[in-house]
């Protein structure tokens, strides 16, 4: 009895042809792989959101004639300068307005009128922001220039607030003066040289009778 030939022993066994069901399974596996690849596809993070639209809204409201509108705008802008993105907000504002002209205009419009303390608090937040004090920020000189526009030419406005005997107004003026002084020796010297330290209200504010 003859056994299987050598050729038949060496001939590899071939898999059976795929059935329709097997073909469908292969297609399903390929689709699963495509879906999995799509799910894990890398997507770059979106760029940081711009604050331009919000800043334009707030800066426009700063020049409103209605106390509620400009006071709310001042408070909201100051709140942004205390938030997580405060450095970005300040950078975007000063780059767009190197002379801080909107703040200067808001100050001019509020002179001798109710709500001046809101503007002073906002200006203090801008001048006192740590990022704006850093030379590496690229905007510190612009802010220094704005601070120099206050001393001595606008000190009289601060005296009015200090004489008001209203704690909120007095505090806003004092915080602004402190923010100017903290910007460096040069500005501190300007304050020391021009500020009227003989104001009758100062002993009361310092607690000295």
Coordinates of C-alpha atoms in Angstrom, one line a residue:
X1 CA 0.0 0.0 0.0
X2 CA 1.5 3.2 -1.0
X3 CA 1.5 6.1 1.5
X4 CA 1.3 9.8 0.8
X5 CA 3.9 11.2 -1.6
X6 CA 6.8 13.4 -0.3
X7 CA 5.3 16.3 -2.3
X8 CA 2.0 16.0 -0.6
X9 CA 3.8 16.0 2.8
X10 CA 5.7 19.2 2.0
X11 CA 2.9 21.0 0.3
X12 CA 1.5 23.6 2.8
X13 CA -2.1 23.3 3.7
X14 CA -4.1 26.3 2.4
X15 CA -6.8 27.9 4.5
X16 CA -10.3 27.4 3.3
X17 CA -11.6 30.3 1.2
X18 CA -13.3 32.9 3.3
X19 CA -17.0 32.7 3.7
X20 CA -19.3 35.6 3.4
X21 CA -19.5 35.8 7.2
X22 CA -15.7 35.8 7.4
X23 CA -15.5 38.6 4.9
X24 CA -18.0 40.6 6.9
X25 CA -16.0 40.0 10.1
X26 CA -12.8 41.3 8.5
X27 CA -14.6 44.4 7.3
X28 CA -16.0 45.0 10.7
X29 CA -12.5 44.6 12.3
X30 CA -11.1 47.1 9.8
X31 CA -13.9 49.6 10.5
X32 CA -13.2 49.2 14.3
X33 CA -9.6 50.0 13.7
X34 CA -10.4 53.0 11.6
X35 CA -12.8 54.2 14.3
X36 CA -10.2 53.6 17.0
X37 CA -7.6 55.5 15.0
X38 CA -10.0 58.4 14.5
X39 CA -10.8 58.5 18.2
X40 CA -7.1 58.7 19.1
X41 CA -6.2 61.1 16.3
X42 CA -4.0 64.0 17.7
X43 CA -5.5 67.4 17.5
X44 CA -3.5 70.5 18.4
X45 CA -4.8 72.6 21.3
X46 CA -6.8 75.7 20.2
X47 CA -4.9 79.0 20.5
X48 CA -5.4 81.1 23.7
X49 CA -8.6 83.1 23.5
X50 CA -8.3 86.8 22.8
X51 CA -9.6 89.3 25.3
X52 CA -10.0 92.0 22.6
X53 CA -13.8 91.9 22.4
X54 CA -14.3 92.1 26.1
X55 CA -11.7 94.8 26.5
X56 CA -13.4 96.9 23.8
X57 CA -16.7 96.5 25.5
X58 CA -15.4 97.5 28.9
X59 CA -13.3 100.4 27.6
X60 CA -16.3 101.8 25.8
X61 CA -18.4 101.6 28.9
X62 CA -15.7 103.4 30.9
X63 CA -16.6 106.6 29.1
X64 CA -20.4 106.3 29.7
X65 CA -22.1 109.1 31.4
X66 CA -24.1 106.7 33.6
X67 CA -22.5 106.0 36.9
X68 CA -23.7 102.4 37.0
X69 CA -22.3 101.6 33.6
X70 CA -18.9 103.0 34.0
X71 CA -18.6 101.8 37.6
X72 CA -19.5 98.3 36.6
X73 CA -17.0 98.4 33.7
X74 CA -14.2 99.7 36.1
X75 CA -14.9 96.9 38.6
X76 CA -15.1 94.2 35.9
X77 CA -11.8 95.3 34.3
X78 CA -10.1 95.4 37.7
X79 CA -11.5 91.9 38.4
X80 CA -9.9 90.7 35.1
X81 CA -6.6 92.1 36.3
X82 CA -6.9 89.8 39.4
X83 CA -7.9 86.7 37.5
X84 CA -5.8 83.7 36.2
X85 CA -5.3 85.4 32.8
X86 CA -4.6 88.8 34.3
X87 CA -1.1 89.1 32.7
X88 CA -2.5 88.3 29.3
X89 CA -5.3 90.9 29.8
X90 CA -2.9 93.6 30.7
X91 CA -0.5 92.8 27.9
X92 CA -3.3 92.8 25.3
X93 CA -4.6 96.1 26.6
X94 CA -1.3 98.0 26.7
X95 CA -0.2 96.7 23.4
X96 CA -3.4 97.9 21.9
X97 CA -3.3 101.2 23.7
X98 CA 0.3 102.1 24.6
X99 CA -0.6 105.4 26.2
X100 CA -3.5 103.9 28.2
X101 CA -5.6 106.7 26.6
X102 CA -8.9 105.2 27.6
X103 CA -8.0 105.2 31.3
X104 CA -6.8 108.8 30.9
X105 CA -10.1 109.8 29.2
X106 CA -12.2 108.0 31.9
X107 CA -10.2 109.9 34.5
X108 CA -10.9 113.3 32.8
X109 CA -14.6 112.6 32.5
X110 CA -14.9 111.7 36.2
X111 CA -13.0 114.7 37.6
X112 CA -15.1 116.2 40.4
X113 CA -18.0 113.8 39.8
X114 CA -19.4 110.8 41.6
X115 CA -17.7 107.5 40.8
X116 CA -14.2 108.8 40.6
X117 CA -13.0 106.1 43.1
X118 CA -13.9 103.4 40.6
X119 CA -11.6 104.8 38.0
X120 CA -8.8 105.3 40.5
X121 CA -9.1 101.7 41.7
X122 CA -8.9 100.5 38.1
X123 CA -5.8 102.7 37.4
X124 CA -4.2 101.4 40.6
X125 CA -4.8 97.8 39.5
X126 CA -3.1 98.5 36.2
X127 CA -0.1 100.3 37.7
X128 CA 0.3 97.8 40.5
X129 CA 0.1 94.6 38.5
X130 CA 3.3 92.5 39.0
X131 CA 3.5 91.6 35.3
X132 CA 3.4 95.2 34.3
X133 CA 6.3 96.0 36.7
X134 CA 8.6 93.4 35.1
X135 CA 11.0 94.8 32.5
X136 CA 10.7 91.5 30.6
X137 CA 7.0 92.1 30.0
X138 CA 7.7 94.6 27.2
X139 CA 5.1 97.0 28.5
X140 CA 6.5 98.3 31.8
X141 CA 7.9 101.5 30.2
X142 CA 4.5 102.3 28.8
X143 CA 2.9 101.9 32.2
X144 CA 5.6 104.0 33.8
X145 CA 4.9 106.8 31.3
X146 CA 1.2 106.7 32.2
X147 CA 2.1 106.8 35.9
X148 CA 4.2 109.9 35.3
X149 CA 1.2 111.6 33.7
X150 CA -0.5 111.4 37.1
X151 CA 2.4 112.9 39.2
X152 CA 2.3 115.9 39.5
X153 CA -0.4 117.0 37.1
X154 CA -3.3 115.1 38.6
X155 CA -2.4 115.1 42.2
X156 CA -5.1 117.6 42.9
X157 CA -7.8 115.1 41.9
X158 CA -6.3 112.7 44.5
X159 CA -6.4 115.5 47.2
X160 CA -10.1 115.9 46.5
X161 CA -10.7 112.2 47.1
X162 CA -8.6 112.3 50.3
X163 CA -10.5 115.2 51.7
X164 CA -13.9 113.6 51.0
X165 CA -14.0 111.9 54.4
X166 CA -15.5 108.9 52.5
X167 CA -13.5 105.7 53.3
X168 CA -13.9 104.2 49.8
X169 CA -12.8 107.3 48.0
X170 CA -9.9 107.8 50.3
X171 CA -8.8 104.2 50.1
X172 CA -8.8 104.3 46.3
X173 CA -6.6 107.4 46.2
X174 CA -4.1 105.9 48.7
X175 CA -4.0 102.6 46.8
X176 CA -3.2 104.5 43.6
X177 CA -0.4 106.5 45.3
X178 CA 1.0 103.2 46.7
X179 CA 0.9 101.6 43.3
X180 CA 2.9 104.5 41.8
X181 CA 5.5 104.4 44.5
X182 CA 6.0 100.6 44.1
X183 CA 6.9 101.0 40.4
X184 CA 10.4 102.0 41.3
X185 CA 12.7 104.6 42.8
X186 CA 12.2 107.2 40.1
X187 CA 8.5 107.3 40.4
X188 CA 8.7 107.1 44.2
X189 CA 10.9 110.2 44.1
X190 CA 8.4 112.0 42.0
X191 CA 5.7 111.4 44.5
X192 CA 7.9 112.4 47.4
X193 CA 8.9 115.6 45.7
X194 CA 5.4 116.7 44.6
X195 CA 2.9 115.3 47.1
X196 CA 1.6 117.7 49.7
X197 CA 2.4 115.9 52.9
X198 CA 0.9 118.8 54.9
X199 CA -2.7 118.0 53.9
X200 CA -4.8 118.3 57.1
X201 CA -6.5 115.0 56.5
X202 CA -3.3 112.9 56.5
X203 CA -2.9 112.7 60.3
X204 CA -6.4 111.4 60.6
X205 CA -5.9 108.8 57.8
X206 CA -2.7 107.6 59.5
X207 CA -4.4 107.4 62.9
X208 CA -2.2 110.2 64.3
X209 CA -4.3 112.9 66.1

